[in-house]
Short mmCIF file of C-alpha atoms and ligand atoms in Angstrom, two decimals:
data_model
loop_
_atom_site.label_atom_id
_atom_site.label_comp_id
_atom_site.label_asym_id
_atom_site.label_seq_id
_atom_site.Cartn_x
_atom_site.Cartn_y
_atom_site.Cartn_z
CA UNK J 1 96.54 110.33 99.47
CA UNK J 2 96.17 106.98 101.63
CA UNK J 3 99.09 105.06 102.18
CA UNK J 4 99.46 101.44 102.67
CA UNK J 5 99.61 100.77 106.36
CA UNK J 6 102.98 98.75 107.04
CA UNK J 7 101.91 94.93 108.41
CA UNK J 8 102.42 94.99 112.33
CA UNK J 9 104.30 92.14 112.50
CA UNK J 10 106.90 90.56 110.00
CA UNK J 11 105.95 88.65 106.65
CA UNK J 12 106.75 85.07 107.66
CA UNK J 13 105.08 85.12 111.46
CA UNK J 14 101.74 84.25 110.66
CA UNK J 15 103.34 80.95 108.95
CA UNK J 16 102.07 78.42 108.65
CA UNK J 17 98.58 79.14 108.58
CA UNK J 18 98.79 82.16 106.49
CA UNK J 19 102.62 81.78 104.53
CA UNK J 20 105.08 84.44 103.79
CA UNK J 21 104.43 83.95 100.16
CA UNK J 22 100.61 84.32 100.88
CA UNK J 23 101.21 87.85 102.78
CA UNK J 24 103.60 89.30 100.61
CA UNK J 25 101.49 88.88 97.73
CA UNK J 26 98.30 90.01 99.54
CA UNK J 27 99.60 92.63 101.20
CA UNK J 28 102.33 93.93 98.75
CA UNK J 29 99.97 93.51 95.43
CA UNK J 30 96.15 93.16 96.26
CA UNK J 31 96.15 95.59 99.08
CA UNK J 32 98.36 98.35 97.49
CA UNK J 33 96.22 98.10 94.66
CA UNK J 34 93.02 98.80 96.43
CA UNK J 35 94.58 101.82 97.82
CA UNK J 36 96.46 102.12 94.62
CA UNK J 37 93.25 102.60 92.76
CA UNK J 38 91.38 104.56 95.69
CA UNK J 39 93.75 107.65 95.74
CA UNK J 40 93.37 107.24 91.57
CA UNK J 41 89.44 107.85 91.77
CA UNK J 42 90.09 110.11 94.59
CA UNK J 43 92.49 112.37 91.99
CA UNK J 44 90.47 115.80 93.11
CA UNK J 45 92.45 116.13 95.68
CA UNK J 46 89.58 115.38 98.34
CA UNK J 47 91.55 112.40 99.65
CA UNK J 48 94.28 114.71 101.51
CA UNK J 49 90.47 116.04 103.61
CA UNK J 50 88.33 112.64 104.15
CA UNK J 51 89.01 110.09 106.35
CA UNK J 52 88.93 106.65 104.70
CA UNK J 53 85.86 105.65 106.69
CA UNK J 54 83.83 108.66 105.37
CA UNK J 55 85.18 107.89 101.82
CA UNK J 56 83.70 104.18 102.18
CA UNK J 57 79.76 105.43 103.82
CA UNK J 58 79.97 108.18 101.11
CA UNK J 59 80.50 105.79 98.14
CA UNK J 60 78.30 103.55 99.59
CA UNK J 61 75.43 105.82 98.23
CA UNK J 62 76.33 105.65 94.71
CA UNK J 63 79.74 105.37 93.81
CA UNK J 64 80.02 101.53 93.21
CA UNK J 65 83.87 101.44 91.96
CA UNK J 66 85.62 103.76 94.38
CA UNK J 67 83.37 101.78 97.23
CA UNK J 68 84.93 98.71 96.14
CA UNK J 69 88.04 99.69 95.90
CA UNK J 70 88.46 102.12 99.89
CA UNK J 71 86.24 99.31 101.31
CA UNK J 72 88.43 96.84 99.93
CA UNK J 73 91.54 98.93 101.33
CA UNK J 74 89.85 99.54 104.57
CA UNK J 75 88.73 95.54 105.24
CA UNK J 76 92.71 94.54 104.46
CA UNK J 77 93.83 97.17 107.18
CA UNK J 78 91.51 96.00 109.54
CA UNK J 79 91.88 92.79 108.76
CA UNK J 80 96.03 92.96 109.43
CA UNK J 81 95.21 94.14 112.75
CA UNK J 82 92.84 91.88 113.43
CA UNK J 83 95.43 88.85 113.77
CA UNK J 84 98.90 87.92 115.77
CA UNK J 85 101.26 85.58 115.69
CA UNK J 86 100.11 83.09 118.46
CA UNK J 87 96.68 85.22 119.12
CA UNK J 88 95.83 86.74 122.80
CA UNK J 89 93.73 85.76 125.75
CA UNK J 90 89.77 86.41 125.61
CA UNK J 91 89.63 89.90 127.83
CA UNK J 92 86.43 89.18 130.38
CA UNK J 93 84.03 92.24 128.85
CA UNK J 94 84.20 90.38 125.18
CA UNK J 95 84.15 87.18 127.17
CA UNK J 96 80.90 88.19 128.81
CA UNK J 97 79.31 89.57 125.74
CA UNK J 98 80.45 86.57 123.68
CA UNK J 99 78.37 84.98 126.54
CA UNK J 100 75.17 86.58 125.96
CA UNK J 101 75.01 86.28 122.68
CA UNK J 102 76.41 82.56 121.94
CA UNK J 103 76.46 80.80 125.13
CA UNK J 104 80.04 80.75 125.31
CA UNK J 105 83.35 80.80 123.00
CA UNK J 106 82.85 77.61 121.52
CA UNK J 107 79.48 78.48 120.69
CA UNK J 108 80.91 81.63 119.19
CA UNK J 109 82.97 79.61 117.05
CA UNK J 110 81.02 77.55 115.77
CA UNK J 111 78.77 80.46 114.46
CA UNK J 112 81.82 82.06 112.92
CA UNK J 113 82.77 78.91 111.17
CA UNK J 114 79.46 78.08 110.06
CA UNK J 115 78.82 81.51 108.58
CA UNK J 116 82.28 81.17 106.66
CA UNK J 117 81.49 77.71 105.07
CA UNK J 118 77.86 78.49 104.30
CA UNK J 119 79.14 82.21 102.45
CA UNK J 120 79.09 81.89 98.81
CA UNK J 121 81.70 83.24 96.47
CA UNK J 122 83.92 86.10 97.56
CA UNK J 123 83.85 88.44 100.89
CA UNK J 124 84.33 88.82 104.62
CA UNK J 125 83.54 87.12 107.41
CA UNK J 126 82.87 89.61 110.54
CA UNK J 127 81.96 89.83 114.28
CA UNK J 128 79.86 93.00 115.09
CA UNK J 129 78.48 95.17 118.04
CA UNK J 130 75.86 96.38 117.93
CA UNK J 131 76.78 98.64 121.61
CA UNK J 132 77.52 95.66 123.54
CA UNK J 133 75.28 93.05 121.61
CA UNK J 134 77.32 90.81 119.20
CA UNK J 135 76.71 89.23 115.98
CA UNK J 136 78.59 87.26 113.28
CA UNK J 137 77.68 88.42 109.48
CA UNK J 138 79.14 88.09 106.53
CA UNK J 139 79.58 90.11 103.40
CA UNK J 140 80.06 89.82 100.04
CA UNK J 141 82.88 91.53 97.48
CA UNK J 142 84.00 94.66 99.22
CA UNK J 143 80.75 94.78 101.94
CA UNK J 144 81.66 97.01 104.92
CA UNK J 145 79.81 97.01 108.00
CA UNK J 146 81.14 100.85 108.70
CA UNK J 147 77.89 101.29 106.17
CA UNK J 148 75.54 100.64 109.15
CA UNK J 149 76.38 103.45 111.75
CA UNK J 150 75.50 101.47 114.33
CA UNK J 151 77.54 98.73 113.77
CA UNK J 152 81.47 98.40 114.96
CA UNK J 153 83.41 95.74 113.67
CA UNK J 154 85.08 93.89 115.75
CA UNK J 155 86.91 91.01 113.89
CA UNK J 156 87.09 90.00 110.35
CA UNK J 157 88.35 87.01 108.30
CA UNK J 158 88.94 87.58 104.13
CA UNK J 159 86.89 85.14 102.26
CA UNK J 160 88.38 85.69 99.11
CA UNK J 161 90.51 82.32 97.82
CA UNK J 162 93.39 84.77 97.01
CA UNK J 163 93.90 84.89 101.21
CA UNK J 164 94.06 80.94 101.88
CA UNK J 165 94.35 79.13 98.29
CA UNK J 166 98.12 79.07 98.01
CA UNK J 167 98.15 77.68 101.76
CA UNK J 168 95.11 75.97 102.07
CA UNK J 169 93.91 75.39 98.53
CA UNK J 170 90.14 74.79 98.08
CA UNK J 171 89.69 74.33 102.38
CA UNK J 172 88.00 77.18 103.52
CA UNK J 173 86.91 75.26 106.52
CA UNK J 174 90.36 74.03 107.05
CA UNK J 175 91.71 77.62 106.67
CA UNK J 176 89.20 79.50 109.36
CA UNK J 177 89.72 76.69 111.71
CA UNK J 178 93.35 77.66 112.19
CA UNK J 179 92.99 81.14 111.31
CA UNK J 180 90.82 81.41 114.49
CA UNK J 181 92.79 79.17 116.56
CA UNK J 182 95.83 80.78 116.41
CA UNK J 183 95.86 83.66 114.97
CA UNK J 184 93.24 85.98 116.26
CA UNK J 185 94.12 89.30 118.55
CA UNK J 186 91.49 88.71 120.97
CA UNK J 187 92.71 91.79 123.18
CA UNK J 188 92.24 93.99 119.67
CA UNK J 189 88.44 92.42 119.35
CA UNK J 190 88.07 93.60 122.88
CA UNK J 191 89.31 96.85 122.40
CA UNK J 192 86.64 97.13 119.42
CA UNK J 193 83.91 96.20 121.85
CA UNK J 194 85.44 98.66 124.25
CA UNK J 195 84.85 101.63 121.81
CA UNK J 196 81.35 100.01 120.85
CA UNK J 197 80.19 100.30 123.80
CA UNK J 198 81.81 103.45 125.07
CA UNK J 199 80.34 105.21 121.65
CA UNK J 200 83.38 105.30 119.96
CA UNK J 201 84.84 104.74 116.32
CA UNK J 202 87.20 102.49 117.72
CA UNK J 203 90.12 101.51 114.74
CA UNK J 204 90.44 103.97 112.20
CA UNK J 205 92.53 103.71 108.94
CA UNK J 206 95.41 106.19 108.82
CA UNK J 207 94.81 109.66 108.20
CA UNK J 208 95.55 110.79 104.70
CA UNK J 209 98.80 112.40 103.74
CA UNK J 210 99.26 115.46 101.31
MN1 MN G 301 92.08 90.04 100.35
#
C-alpha cells in the first residue's frame, strides 16, 4: 500500500500564507483520502509492485477513478515538497533556463500568475521541462503532467479553493502572489530541472509498503 508521506516541515510554518488549520485539514483529510481511496481501488494487491508514478500513466489510459484519486495523491506529495518556510535562492541553471524561456524571473512570474487567475474551476498550476526548455501549464481536477513522458514537473501550486479559501477566501490572485513569494523551494525546482535535463525521473513518491 502507499502511505501518506509525513509534511517536511511542521504544520504551522507555512503560516500565514498557508495556516495551520489550512494544512492540517489538507494534508490530514484530503490527502489521506486520495491515498486512502488509491490503495482501496488498488485492493489486488498490485500496489505493494507499482510505483505510484506508473499507477498514475497506467490509469491515465482508462481508469478514470483510480487516476483521480493516485494523481490526486501524487500532485499533494509533490506539491508539499514543492514549498518552504521562507523559500530558497534561484540556483543559476533554473535561473538561466527561466531566462530563455521568460526573459527573466519576473517575467516568469507573471506567466505563473496569469495562468493561475485565467484557470477555471479546480486544478494545478505547474512549471515544466521539457529537457531544459520550460513552460508554465495548468491542469484541471487531478491532471498530471507525469502523463506526457517527456515532461518533468518542476513546481506546482493547488488550485483547488479547499488549499487557500479558509486563508485567503475567494483571492486566488492574492493567494499565488504570496504563495510564490515566500514560499517556494527554488533549490527543489532546480533539482527538478537538474534531473530533466540529466534524463532523470527526478522526485518520486515513496515506494509502496507491503
Ligand atoms: Mn488539494
Amino acid at each position: 500500500m502507499f502511505i501518506l508521506p509525513d509534511l517536511p516541515y511542521a504544520s504551522g510554518a507555512l503560516a500565514p500564507v498557508i495556516s495551520e488549520a489550512t494544512l492540517l485539514t489538507h494534508h490530514g483529510k484530503h490527502h489521506a483520502r486520495y491515498v486512502e481511496s488509491t490503495n482501496a481501488l488498488l485492493a489486488n494487491g498490485e500496489a505493494s509492485r507499482a510505483t505510484l508514478e506508473d499507477v498514475v500513466r497506467r490509469a491515465a489510459r482508462g481508469d478514470t477513478s483510480l487516476f483521480n484519486n493516485a494523481a490526486q495523491a501524487w500532485n499533494h506529495a509533490f506539491f508539499w515538497r514543492c514549498m518552504r518556510p521562507g523559500g530558497a535562492p534561484v540556483p543559476d541553471v533554473l535561473a538561466a533556463a527561466v531566462a530563455l524561456a521568460f526573459g527573466d524571473q519576473a517575467g516568469l512570474r507573471s506567466e505563473f500568475l496569469a495562468e493561475g487567475a485565467a484557470h477555471f474551476g479546480s486544478g494545478w498550476l505547474w512549471l515544466v521541462a521539457r529537457g531544459a526548455v520550460l513552460s508554465v501549464m495548468s491542469t484541471h481536477d487531478a491532471g498530471s503532467p507525469l502523463v506526457d513522458p517527456g515532461l518533468t514537473p518542476l513546481l506546482v501550486c493547488d488550485l483547488w479553493e479547499h488549499a487557500y479559501y479558509l486563508d485567503h477566501r475567494n483571492d486566488r490572485t492574492g493567494f499565488l502572489i504570496a504563495w510564490w513569494d515566500q514560499l517556494v523551494d527554488w533549490s527543489f525546482v532546480g533539482a527538478q530541472l537538474d534531473a530533466a535535463i540529466a534524463d532523470e525521473a527526478g522526485w518520486r513518491y515513496p515506494e509502496a509498503v507491503a
